Amino acid sequence: MGAIGKPVARVDGPAKVTGTATYAAEFHPENMAYAALVHGTIPRGWIKSIATDAAESVPGVIAVVTHLNAPRLPWKPVDAAPVDPGEGEQLRPLHSDEILFAGQPIALVIAESQETARAAAALVSFTCVPSDGAGLVFDRARARPPSDGTRESYPAEWERGDAEGAFASAPRRIEGSYLQPRLFHNAMEPHATIAAWDDEGKLTLWDKSQWVDNVRDQITRNFGLAEDEVRVISPFVGGAFGSALRCWPHVTMAAMAARIARRPVRLELTRRELYTAVGYRPYTLQDVKLAADEDGRLRSVIQTAYGLTSAYEDYGEEVLDPVGMLYDTMSARTVYRLVELDTNTPTPMRGPGAVTGVFALEMAIDEMADAMDMDPLEFRLKNYAERDLKKDLPFSSKALRSCYETAALRFGWEKRDPRRRAMHDGNMLVGYGMATAVWPAMQAPASVRIRLFANGTAVVRTAASDMGPGTYTSMTQVAADRLDLPVERVTFELGDSSLPMAPVHGGSMTMASVGNAVAAGCKKLRDDIARLDGAEDGEHPVETLMRLRRDSFEVDGAAEPGAEAGTHSSYAFGAVFAEVRVDPDFGTVRVPRLVGAYDGGVIVNPRTARSQAIGGMVQGIGMALMEAGEWDDRLGRVMNANLAEYLVPVHADVEELEAVFVESEDRIFNPLGVKGIAEIALCGVAPAIANAVWHATGLRIRELPLTPDRLLMAEQAARTS
Ligand code: MOS
């Protein structure tokens, strides 16, 4: 039937738009109670006293839990999952009187209704004693190498050739510092957990999760349970962008509350709590130095990143991974440092690391092109890397050239006046800018169970997640394709830790991982049926089952990365072109047009893929122009911890978006030929817009977001200098 590559409408679309898709907070086990949290207000110190009587006396309150009466959990050591920081210890909620950051949960109220729980939580009073900690001011003088020496992905130092020497001796040089603020996932669905213990002491969790197996493993160890005593259910996730990768403290607290109340308890976080209870993209300061020959050949790239982490966990990310591989440059050097603050731990957010690093690198590349008087696209093509010089391996596939060409053509790049501040539309300054996008293609072991029925239907099951990209749909297509069945006859089930093991739904690797497991499982199913006694050559497996009078046939399938990781370098690529309109009087920026072309390997569903890409573009408009968690470095709090003041693009901020997937397949990387298309879609958008703003105005603003105040101040500085 060839279901792969078809623009199939989301199989879960009707359930989602009619409200029958059930998200974590929407399950209603019988006799459920509700929990609300109380938060500490100082950034570091100790709880001296805590008074719960007033809350306890509210009618409908079942219990108030603090560190004084919380059950002592075993907290068995957890092997750091790939989504956890390699060093440090996760927050143990209600475990002791120690306060590590402002907003840390210090009490939990359980009540008959959500409203009662929240109202009673407001009546819990407490006093705290401040103590010295890591501090609240992001100061690069306090930077240190990441303490986790085991992760090769973010080395403290890395170098090819003599980067400083090449920089010093090159005829053309630029350098600059770039700032990306603290960014929050702000998915539509708030995090929520419902916990229920049964009479045998088994725990069921309905949780918002990108990795149900990981939540099961962590909760199993926190509570000292056996693996089969915890089940995590998460059939629908209303966006996550990385915020639901880890098992956060509220999950443990929900399970704790349900044990104390002896009934199911729901703990749903408020929007404000999402700024402290889960992670965020860390504030990151970067210095970039580029050097080139007179003819426009890059000779040296030196990039230093200072990332924010908490005082209790060492969160690092691959900010500098693209530096050594994105361009063909003989020498390159990266330095990665962390700055600890008394704050909650950062976590991956869509395109963690690469989005941050590429923002600085692609703005710097643009500045270098300008310094060379070269077209920014021509400059990038001149330094095109045909091989991954960092790993010293060939790419398993790379269609970036075709991304550049396709996007430039569709955008109309040739209409760009190379001079800055030269294009106008009435009073508006018009700018064209572009940037490269890159994201590592990854695959992890995954498994599935497939049952084919003689009535011509099939059910595929795995513990994977679908946070919105359309996993239900695209996996249904892979199975339908490989079983030669209509898409309507295949059902895909996911989001349950009792199903066959699946890896984290992150890193844009679900299709490469689970998709290849589905394909492998389908092949095994067909092979096994073809080997049944009485099977005939060339007949469809459904015909075999019918003829042999078997109701159904089931197999387990699995896939894992092949040996190509050692012989090839695999990345998804993209090129993003942006048009901006800047009001020179008000400093406001609009983005009338974005065009992105992507090399993501085989596209299983062009419709959901386009949705991914334009979603990333919208998020990129937010990153470029609006989003920032404003940190108060006296109180240690994010001041705009709500969706009224943390601005994200709304419909009126978004105009024309065009996403194209160039012809590409990567059969070296995996049998399906897919590379992953989620995170690549955010990468490159912010620098493309910032480069367009420079082209429109002549102002090089190296701090995100490009808000009107920054533009006006830069304009004023440019006039007076
Ligand atoms: Mo993604 S940041 O791995 O959800």
XYZ file of C-alpha atoms and ligand atoms in Angstrom:
725
model
C 0.000 0.000 0.000
C 3.035 2.246 0.388
C 1.785 4.128 3.442
C 5.227 5.623 4.104
C 5.448 9.108 2.626
C 1.679 9.708 2.534
C 0.193 12.825 4.154
C -2.062 10.776 6.440
C -4.231 12.872 8.778
C -3.537 12.287 12.448
C -5.156 9.056 13.561
C -5.703 10.603 17.003
C -6.940 13.906 15.563
C -10.663 13.266 16.116
C -10.046 12.204 19.730
C -7.999 15.326 20.338
C -10.379 17.838 18.792
C -13.454 16.269 20.398
C -11.850 16.194 23.824
C -11.951 12.432 24.255
C -8.163 12.052 24.288
C -7.317 11.691 27.967
C -4.331 13.662 29.280
C -2.634 12.925 32.618
C -4.800 15.217 34.770
C -8.002 13.983 33.148
C -8.122 10.451 34.494
C -10.594 9.988 37.310
C -9.905 6.929 39.420
C -12.686 6.406 41.950
C -12.480 8.375 45.197
C -9.696 10.635 43.951
C -8.339 13.402 46.182
C -6.375 16.475 45.109
C -3.023 17.879 46.123
C -1.534 21.364 46.124
C 1.978 22.524 46.916
C 3.466 25.102 49.250
C 6.749 26.656 48.114
C 9.730 28.071 49.908
C 10.449 31.709 49.179
C 14.163 32.059 49.909
C 16.787 30.818 47.444
C 18.961 28.967 49.954
C 18.694 28.058 53.598
C 16.739 26.033 56.123
C 13.142 25.711 57.201
C 13.113 26.846 60.810
C 9.441 26.339 61.552
C 6.372 25.332 59.644
C 2.793 25.668 60.921
C 0.119 23.508 59.373
C -2.768 23.749 61.886
C -4.662 26.443 60.001
C -4.512 24.403 56.793
C -5.427 21.183 58.585
C -8.525 22.740 60.115
C -10.018 23.672 56.733
C -13.045 21.433 56.071
C -12.166 18.956 53.344
C -8.436 18.847 54.039
C -7.226 15.261 54.379
C -3.590 15.804 55.290
C -0.780 18.328 55.225
C 2.615 16.804 54.547
C 5.953 18.455 55.308
C 9.491 17.201 55.828
C 8.495 16.626 59.462
C 5.841 13.993 58.767
C 6.573 12.824 55.214
C 7.236 9.091 54.852
C 10.957 8.302 54.773
C 11.551 6.904 51.310
C 14.417 4.500 50.552
C 15.740 6.724 47.732
C 17.763 3.857 46.291
C 20.490 5.138 43.987
C 19.300 5.643 40.429
C 21.642 5.128 37.508
C 21.654 8.475 35.756
C 19.361 8.132 32.757
C 20.484 9.921 29.581
C 17.948 12.603 30.463
C 19.474 13.221 33.895
C 22.541 15.297 34.709
C 25.527 13.033 35.124
C 26.618 14.564 38.405
C 24.772 15.676 41.486
C 21.647 14.475 43.162
C 18.083 15.042 42.122
C 15.915 17.032 44.484
C 14.329 14.849 47.149
C 11.073 16.622 47.914
C 9.925 16.908 51.559
C 13.018 14.964 52.550
C 14.733 17.461 54.841
C 14.591 21.045 56.057
C 17.133 22.160 53.460
C 16.096 24.719 50.845
C 18.085 24.781 47.603
C 16.169 27.325 45.514
C 13.275 29.755 45.689
C 10.107 27.959 44.747
C 11.179 24.578 46.102
C 8.161 22.610 47.364
C 8.191 22.457 51.177
C 4.681 21.178 51.911
C 1.864 19.295 50.259
C -1.827 19.651 51.067
C -4.260 16.853 50.200
C -7.956 17.672 50.124
C -11.325 16.613 48.771
C -11.197 19.178 45.999
C -8.524 21.025 44.052
C -9.885 24.363 45.282
C -9.764 23.305 48.935
C -6.215 22.008 48.536
C -5.039 25.284 46.990
C -6.858 27.458 49.516
C -5.478 25.448 52.446
C -1.958 25.513 50.975
C -2.084 29.296 51.231
C -2.654 28.942 54.993
C 0.558 27.013 55.664
C 2.987 29.430 57.312
C 6.683 28.969 57.784
C 9.907 30.700 58.672
C 13.257 30.125 57.010
C 16.861 30.862 57.839
C 18.932 31.913 54.862
C 22.377 30.436 54.347
C 25.238 30.878 51.930
C 25.051 29.026 48.674
C 26.227 29.282 45.113
C 24.770 32.765 44.782
C 22.291 34.351 42.418
C 24.398 36.426 40.053
C 25.526 34.831 36.806
C 29.173 35.771 36.865
C 31.552 34.217 34.374
C 34.366 34.731 36.856
C 32.828 31.861 38.830
C 32.678 29.543 35.820
C 34.193 26.069 36.100
C 34.467 23.024 33.842
C 31.584 20.553 34.056
C 32.394 18.030 36.782
C 31.076 15.172 34.679
C 34.133 13.964 32.850
C 32.356 10.859 31.629
C 30.213 12.536 29.002
C 32.128 13.062 25.818
C 29.263 15.080 24.478
C 30.247 18.282 26.237
C 33.982 18.247 26.891
C 35.430 21.101 28.919
C 37.923 21.696 26.103
C 38.224 20.407 22.571
C 40.523 21.483 19.758
C 41.477 20.643 16.189
C 44.672 22.209 14.914
C 46.010 25.370 16.489
C 42.880 27.501 16.632
C 44.298 30.468 18.551
C 47.419 30.523 16.376
C 45.351 30.411 13.198
C 43.103 33.132 14.559
C 46.006 35.396 15.429
C 47.643 35.055 12.030
C 44.543 35.304 9.822
C 43.970 38.510 7.869
C 40.242 38.760 8.679
C 38.875 38.383 12.181
C 35.708 39.046 14.094
C 34.656 38.333 17.634
C 31.556 38.832 19.692
C 29.624 37.774 22.764
C 26.146 36.351 22.472
C 23.511 35.882 25.099
C 20.601 33.516 25.135
C 18.333 33.961 28.159
C 16.620 31.343 30.291
C 13.834 29.869 28.178
C 10.839 27.853 29.309
C 9.060 25.019 27.506
C 5.593 26.356 28.321
C 3.749 23.478 26.684
C -0.023 23.835 26.600
C -0.615 20.951 28.982
C 0.680 21.548 32.513
C 2.557 18.694 34.141
C 0.317 16.460 36.205
C 0.445 13.105 37.959
C -2.326 10.965 39.381
C -1.101 8.249 41.729
C -3.071 5.261 42.975
C -1.891 2.384 45.172
C -3.815 -0.864 45.132
C -4.369 -3.268 48.036
C -1.271 -5.237 47.137
C 0.942 -2.187 47.318
C 1.249 -1.757 43.577
C 1.369 1.767 42.230
C -0.250 3.137 39.086
C 0.777 6.571 37.850
C -1.025 8.529 35.172
C 1.661 11.010 34.271
C 2.654 13.519 31.639
C 5.784 11.830 30.374
C 8.106 11.558 27.402
C 9.490 8.343 28.855
C 7.202 6.122 30.899
C 9.903 3.464 31.409
C 12.194 6.014 33.031
C 9.461 7.262 35.368
C 8.749 3.659 36.342
C 12.430 2.973 37.036
C 12.948 6.105 39.106
C 9.781 5.752 41.165
C 10.577 2.076 41.674
C 13.876 3.036 43.248
C 12.635 6.084 45.170
C 10.026 3.894 46.898
C 12.055 0.680 47.047
C 9.619 -1.283 44.873
C 10.055 -4.027 42.313
C 9.789 -3.207 38.631
C 6.432 -4.959 38.260
C 4.977 -2.981 41.152
C 4.897 0.326 39.274
C 2.975 1.061 36.098
C 3.121 4.414 34.332
C 0.385 5.389 31.888
C 0.671 8.358 29.563
C -1.336 7.950 26.363
C -1.453 11.650 25.414
C 0.991 14.454 26.060
C -0.051 18.018 25.277
C 3.364 19.242 24.201
C 6.515 18.925 26.267
C 9.595 20.008 24.252
C 11.820 18.222 26.760
C 10.091 19.266 29.986
C 8.700 15.738 30.452
C 11.937 13.823 29.851
C 12.888 13.469 33.508
C 10.968 12.095 36.450
C 10.485 15.362 38.371
C 9.904 15.663 42.131
C 6.145 16.205 41.816
C 5.752 12.636 40.544
C 7.287 11.314 43.763
C 5.130 13.700 45.792
C 1.954 12.506 44.074
C 2.816 8.897 44.922
C 3.668 9.941 48.482
C 0.352 11.780 48.817
C -1.633 8.811 47.565
C 0.062 6.555 50.078
C -0.729 8.942 52.945
C -4.333 9.560 51.865
C -4.870 5.855 51.121
C -6.720 6.854 47.999
C -5.815 8.105 44.521
C -4.405 11.642 44.489
C -3.975 14.091 41.647
C -1.162 16.624 41.661
C -1.456 19.057 38.786
C 1.062 21.880 38.609
C -0.031 25.470 38.092
C 1.467 27.533 35.286
C 3.603 29.389 37.821
C 4.869 26.122 39.293
C 6.042 25.024 35.842
C 8.835 27.598 36.190
C 10.351 25.840 39.219
C 9.020 22.265 39.327
C 10.479 21.214 35.979
C 13.551 22.471 34.116
C 14.203 25.110 31.490
C 16.747 25.942 28.770
C 19.715 27.429 30.634
C 20.826 31.031 30.294
C 23.989 30.757 28.195
C 26.640 33.321 27.408
C 28.965 32.638 24.465
C 32.087 34.158 22.985
C 32.778 33.433 19.345
C 35.957 34.237 17.431
C 36.174 33.628 13.695
C 39.086 34.111 11.354
C 39.232 33.871 7.575
C 41.568 34.248 4.635
C 41.155 37.123 2.187
C 39.348 34.779 -0.185
C 36.678 33.888 2.361
C 37.953 30.560 3.635
C 37.328 30.101 7.337
C 40.591 29.372 9.100
C 39.574 29.245 12.734
C 36.424 28.940 14.816
C 36.750 29.397 18.558
C 33.628 29.229 20.647
C 33.305 29.381 24.422
C 30.030 28.744 26.213
C 29.106 29.548 29.811
C 25.963 27.679 30.734
C 23.857 27.989 33.831
C 23.391 25.035 36.146
C 21.959 24.519 39.611
C 24.035 24.077 42.756
C 22.763 20.526 43.273
C 23.057 19.058 39.761
C 25.564 19.554 36.966
C 23.449 20.100 33.888
C 25.481 20.303 30.693
C 24.438 20.221 27.069
C 25.983 19.952 23.607
C 26.073 23.699 22.916
C 29.394 23.408 21.123
C 28.858 20.190 19.198
C 28.200 21.962 15.863
C 31.367 24.089 16.113
C 33.824 21.522 14.858
C 31.614 19.964 12.171
C 29.393 22.583 10.590
C 32.049 24.213 8.393
C 35.163 23.127 6.611
C 37.738 24.802 8.779
C 41.208 23.495 9.531
C 41.239 24.607 13.128
C 38.550 24.873 15.714
C 38.418 25.073 19.463
C 35.635 24.912 22.038
C 35.591 25.657 25.748
C 32.603 24.730 27.877
C 32.012 26.089 31.351
C 29.215 26.004 33.880
C 28.109 28.656 36.324
C 26.209 27.437 39.378
C 23.331 29.413 40.815
C 20.902 28.705 43.612
C 18.095 27.807 41.270
C 16.348 24.690 40.042
C 18.192 22.500 37.543
C 17.946 23.252 33.805
C 16.854 20.493 31.436
C 16.806 19.822 27.707
C 14.470 22.034 25.735
C 13.844 21.446 22.038
C 17.208 21.160 20.336
C 19.129 21.388 23.626
C 22.629 22.701 23.089
C 22.631 22.912 19.307
C 19.904 25.567 19.197
C 21.955 27.680 21.619
C 25.329 27.077 19.993
C 24.051 27.567 16.457
C 22.409 30.859 17.437
C 25.818 32.307 18.340
C 27.779 30.573 15.590
C 25.352 31.486 12.810
C 25.199 35.120 13.899
C 28.999 35.195 13.946
C 29.194 33.568 10.506
C 26.904 36.303 9.227
C 29.146 38.964 10.742
C 32.178 37.362 9.143
C 30.481 37.281 5.744
C 29.690 40.947 6.154
C 33.277 41.706 7.144
C 34.376 39.895 3.962
C 31.799 41.715 1.854
C 30.438 38.363 0.848
C 26.874 37.202 0.508
C 26.048 35.215 3.677
C 24.883 32.206 1.673
C 27.903 32.304 -0.633
C 30.173 32.483 2.414
C 28.550 29.385 3.898
C 28.797 27.506 0.605
C 32.434 28.470 0.307
C 33.064 26.774 3.642
C 30.746 23.820 3.118
C 31.925 20.713 4.993
C 31.829 17.617 2.794
C 32.987 15.505 5.714
C 32.618 15.631 9.491
C 36.046 16.972 10.389
C 35.277 16.732 14.084
C 34.668 12.987 14.124
C 36.860 12.587 11.042
C 34.127 10.522 9.403
C 32.059 10.812 6.244
C 28.441 11.836 6.704
C 25.981 8.985 6.283
C 24.029 11.537 4.257
C 24.108 15.299 3.881
C 21.758 17.270 1.663
C 22.470 20.674 3.176
C 23.521 22.088 -0.196
C 20.130 21.247 -1.545
C 18.507 22.804 1.572
C 20.362 26.071 0.888
C 19.414 26.037 -2.792
C 15.787 25.081 -2.263
C 15.131 27.559 0.527
C 16.993 30.397 -1.204
C 15.010 29.870 -4.376
C 11.639 29.716 -2.660
C 12.492 32.690 -0.481
C 13.756 34.841 -3.335
C 17.185 35.442 -1.818
C 18.434 36.889 -5.109
C 16.219 39.928 -4.499
C 18.280 40.819 -1.438
C 20.098 44.136 -1.661
C 23.486 43.325 -0.128
C 23.686 46.726 1.563
C 22.336 47.038 5.084
C 19.413 49.394 5.748
C 18.801 49.581 2.027
C 15.475 47.788 1.656
C 12.289 49.579 2.631
C 8.573 49.192 2.550
C 7.152 52.629 3.263
C 8.523 53.641 6.629
C 9.518 50.065 7.467
C 13.052 48.771 7.197
C 13.118 45.412 5.442
C 15.787 42.785 6.063
C 16.643 39.352 4.695
C 18.671 36.954 6.803
C 19.510 33.285 6.813
C 21.111 30.626 8.973
C 22.092 26.970 8.926
C 20.415 24.376 11.138
C 21.873 21.123 12.390
C 20.848 18.393 14.799
C 22.520 15.019 15.458
C 20.590 12.031 14.155
C 20.303 9.442 16.894
C 18.880 5.983 17.385
C 18.376 3.940 20.558
C 17.239 0.342 21.102
C 13.465 -0.097 20.968
C 11.010 -2.955 20.964
C 7.419 -3.577 19.884
C 4.748 -6.267 20.018
C 2.678 -6.789 16.897
C -0.455 -8.881 16.553
C -1.936 -9.526 13.143
C -5.545 -10.755 13.016
C -7.113 -12.944 10.373
C -9.736 -10.232 9.839
C -7.018 -8.123 8.291
C -6.329 -5.800 11.202
C -3.190 -5.374 13.256
C -2.302 -3.907 16.644
C 1.190 -2.597 17.390
C 2.196 -1.846 20.980
C 5.191 -0.178 22.588
C 5.969 1.968 25.628
C 6.806 4.956 23.396
C 5.263 8.418 23.816
C 3.663 10.942 21.497
C 4.083 14.484 22.808
C 2.587 15.941 19.645
C 4.762 15.114 16.614
C 2.278 12.483 15.443
C 3.933 9.279 16.623
C 0.588 7.443 16.680
C 0.095 8.351 13.034
C 3.571 7.894 11.614
C 4.082 4.548 13.368
C 0.711 3.368 12.078
C 1.987 4.220 8.600
C 5.226 2.284 9.041
C 3.286 -0.781 10.211
C 0.659 -0.460 7.469
C 3.411 -0.074 4.887
C 5.377 -3.088 6.051
C 2.321 -5.293 6.626
C 0.788 -4.224 3.342
C -2.455 -3.182 5.035
C -4.583 -0.041 4.748
C -3.686 2.521 7.430
C -7.249 2.296 8.836
C -6.713 -1.362 9.701
C -3.711 -0.763 11.940
C -3.968 0.410 15.538
C -0.965 1.748 17.402
C -0.870 1.755 21.198
C 1.718 3.551 23.287
C 2.283 5.410 26.547
C 2.201 2.510 29.009
C 5.255 1.127 30.810
C 3.720 -2.358 30.764
C 4.208 -2.421 26.983
C 7.487 -3.443 25.292
C 10.455 -1.209 26.130
C 10.922 2.034 24.225
C 13.579 4.704 24.583
C 13.053 8.299 25.581
C 10.731 10.229 23.274
C 13.300 12.935 22.779
C 16.321 13.903 20.758
C 14.259 13.571 17.575
C 15.022 9.864 17.576
C 11.616 8.228 17.976
C 11.185 7.389 14.290
C 14.758 6.101 13.917
C 14.384 4.021 17.097
C 10.769 2.873 17.401
C 10.054 3.183 13.675
C 12.804 0.745 12.811
C 11.587 -1.583 15.581
C 8.111 -1.514 14.027
C 9.588 -2.257 10.606
C 11.730 -5.073 12.010
C 8.765 -6.484 13.929
C 6.603 -6.467 10.811
C 9.283 -8.305 8.878
C 9.601 -10.894 11.626
C 5.821 -11.311 11.701
C 5.674 -11.908 7.947
C 8.648 -14.267 8.007
C 7.235 -16.284 10.906
C 3.823 -16.580 9.275
C 5.428 -17.570 5.961
C 7.178 -20.398 7.784
C 3.981 -21.828 9.295
C 3.057 -25.312 8.127
C 0.800 -24.908 5.137
C 1.791 -21.337 4.329
C 2.031 -20.692 0.600
C 4.605 -18.658 -1.224
C 3.613 -15.152 -2.178
C 0.350 -14.948 -0.271
C -0.437 -12.100 2.112
C 0.036 -13.107 5.783
C -3.663 -12.394 6.431
C -4.553 -14.959 3.740
C -2.271 -17.481 5.420
C -3.929 -16.933 8.794
C -7.385 -17.256 7.258
C -6.545 -20.394 5.350
C -4.885 -21.972 8.388
C -7.886 -20.925 10.535
C -5.779 -19.023 13.005
C -7.412 -15.999 14.630
C -4.207 -14.080 15.030
C -0.454 -14.253 15.226
C 1.833 -12.217 17.501
C 5.553 -11.436 17.509
C 7.939 -9.235 19.433
C 10.231 -7.114 17.326
C 13.192 -4.922 18.122
C 15.771 -2.706 16.491
C 18.985 -1.164 17.690
C 21.640 1.079 16.211
C 23.940 -0.644 13.752
C 27.680 -0.329 13.429
C 27.444 2.771 11.243
C 27.859 5.059 14.278
C 31.544 4.115 14.218
C 31.965 4.549 10.496
C 29.732 7.519 9.697
C 28.540 10.784 11.174
C 24.797 11.308 11.063
C 23.049 14.653 11.287
C 19.860 16.292 10.109
C 20.448 19.626 8.381
C 18.451 22.664 7.411
C 18.572 26.162 5.993
C 16.312 28.901 7.331
C 15.591 32.187 5.559
C 13.798 35.063 7.262
C 12.329 38.369 6.181
C 11.794 41.016 8.828
C 10.123 44.369 8.908
C 11.455 46.748 11.526
C 9.737 49.930 12.577
C 12.628 52.356 13.059
C 10.603 54.580 15.392
C 9.295 51.928 17.737
C 11.921 49.212 17.401
C 9.261 46.592 16.751
C 10.113 43.627 14.552
C 7.667 41.571 12.538
C 8.479 38.424 10.609
C 6.323 38.391 7.482
C 8.051 35.337 6.065
C 10.082 32.317 7.067
C 11.223 29.641 4.643
C 12.967 26.524 5.878
C 14.313 23.609 3.874
C 15.299 20.482 5.768
C 17.248 17.318 5.217
C 15.651 14.921 7.681
C 16.097 11.750 5.689
C 12.980 9.883 4.607
C 9.808 11.764 5.579
C 7.245 9.238 6.763
C 4.385 11.737 6.851
C 4.826 15.062 5.036
C 1.771 16.503 6.743
C 2.844 15.940 10.350
C 6.424 16.772 9.335
C 5.320 20.164 8.020
C 3.402 20.701 11.239
C 6.608 19.975 13.207
C 8.607 22.368 11.086
C 6.238 25.320 11.196
C 5.794 24.716 14.933
C 9.554 25.052 15.294
C 9.474 28.256 13.257
C 6.824 29.748 15.530
C 8.907 28.785 18.554
C 11.898 30.361 16.798
C 10.018 33.644 16.360
C 9.431 33.523 20.111
C 13.088 32.811 20.821
C 14.231 35.616 18.521
C 11.819 38.332 19.533
C 9.947 37.608 22.747
C 10.929 34.819 25.076
C 13.006 35.292 28.220
C 12.657 34.200 31.798
C 13.601 37.395 33.618
C 15.776 36.468 36.580
C 15.774 38.589 39.716
C 19.295 38.131 41.025
C 18.429 39.497 44.466
C 15.513 37.170 45.156
C 16.534 34.250 42.960
C 13.223 34.097 41.177
C 11.973 34.285 37.637
C 9.843 37.397 37.747
C 7.602 36.648 34.784
C 6.644 33.091 35.691
C 3.333 33.146 33.867
C 2.001 33.263 30.327
C 0.935 36.894 30.588
C 4.470 38.194 30.998
C 6.582 35.409 29.489
C 5.721 36.252 25.929
C 5.294 33.642 23.221
C 4.096 34.259 19.675
C 0.340 34.342 19.251
C -1.479 33.915 15.977
C -1.172 37.601 15.102
C 2.626 37.390 15.400
C 2.885 34.643 12.807
C 2.570 35.282 9.101
C 3.813 33.208 6.167
C 5.664 30.020 7.049
C 6.995 27.637 4.454
C 8.686 24.337 5.226
C 10.157 22.075 2.569
C 11.795 18.699 2.993
C 14.452 18.135 0.378
C 14.902 14.758 -1.204
C 16.934 12.658 1.179
C 17.214 9.181 2.556
C 19.809 7.787 4.887
C 19.900 4.013 4.484
C 23.362 3.916 5.996
C 22.032 5.355 9.245
C 19.098 2.961 9.523
C 16.927 0.729 7.297
C 13.998 3.184 7.223
C 16.341 5.936 6.046
C 14.999 8.498 8.548
C 17.073 11.032 10.460
C 14.588 12.887 12.691
C 12.831 16.170 12.101
C 11.703 17.670 15.404
C 14.489 19.707 16.931
C 16.065 20.721 13.631
C 12.967 22.870 13.066
C 13.786 25.273 15.895
C 17.499 25.363 15.152
C 18.615 28.307 13.048
C 15.383 30.288 13.225
C 16.503 32.818 15.845
C 19.851 33.604 14.147
C 18.153 33.863 10.733
C 15.799 36.473 12.194
C 18.598 38.268 14.069
C 20.668 38.344 10.875
C 17.684 39.770 9.007
C 17.262 42.439 11.689
C 20.906 43.380 11.200
C 20.390 43.549 7.436
C 17.323 45.747 7.906
C 18.811 48.100 10.461
C 22.586 47.754 10.504
C 22.258 46.949 14.215
C 24.036 43.844 15.445
C 22.171 42.885 18.603
C 23.768 39.861 20.173
C 21.354 39.393 23.047
C 18.094 37.551 22.694
C 15.289 38.366 22.538
C 15.397 41.304 20.116
C 12.894 43.422 21.993
C 11.995 47.015 21.019
C 13.984 48.456 23.942
C 17.142 46.675 22.775
C 16.646 47.869 19.207
C 16.000 51.459 20.266
C 19.006 51.520 22.573
C 21.240 50.026 19.904
C 19.930 52.583 17.435
C 20.658 55.385 19.858
C 24.138 54.049 20.548
C 24.802 53.787 16.808
C 23.702 57.399 16.283
C 25.825 58.829 19.059
C 28.955 56.819 18.316
Mo 13.596 16.843 23.355
S 14.516 18.428 24.305
O 14.754 15.622 23.581
O 12.139 16.588 24.106
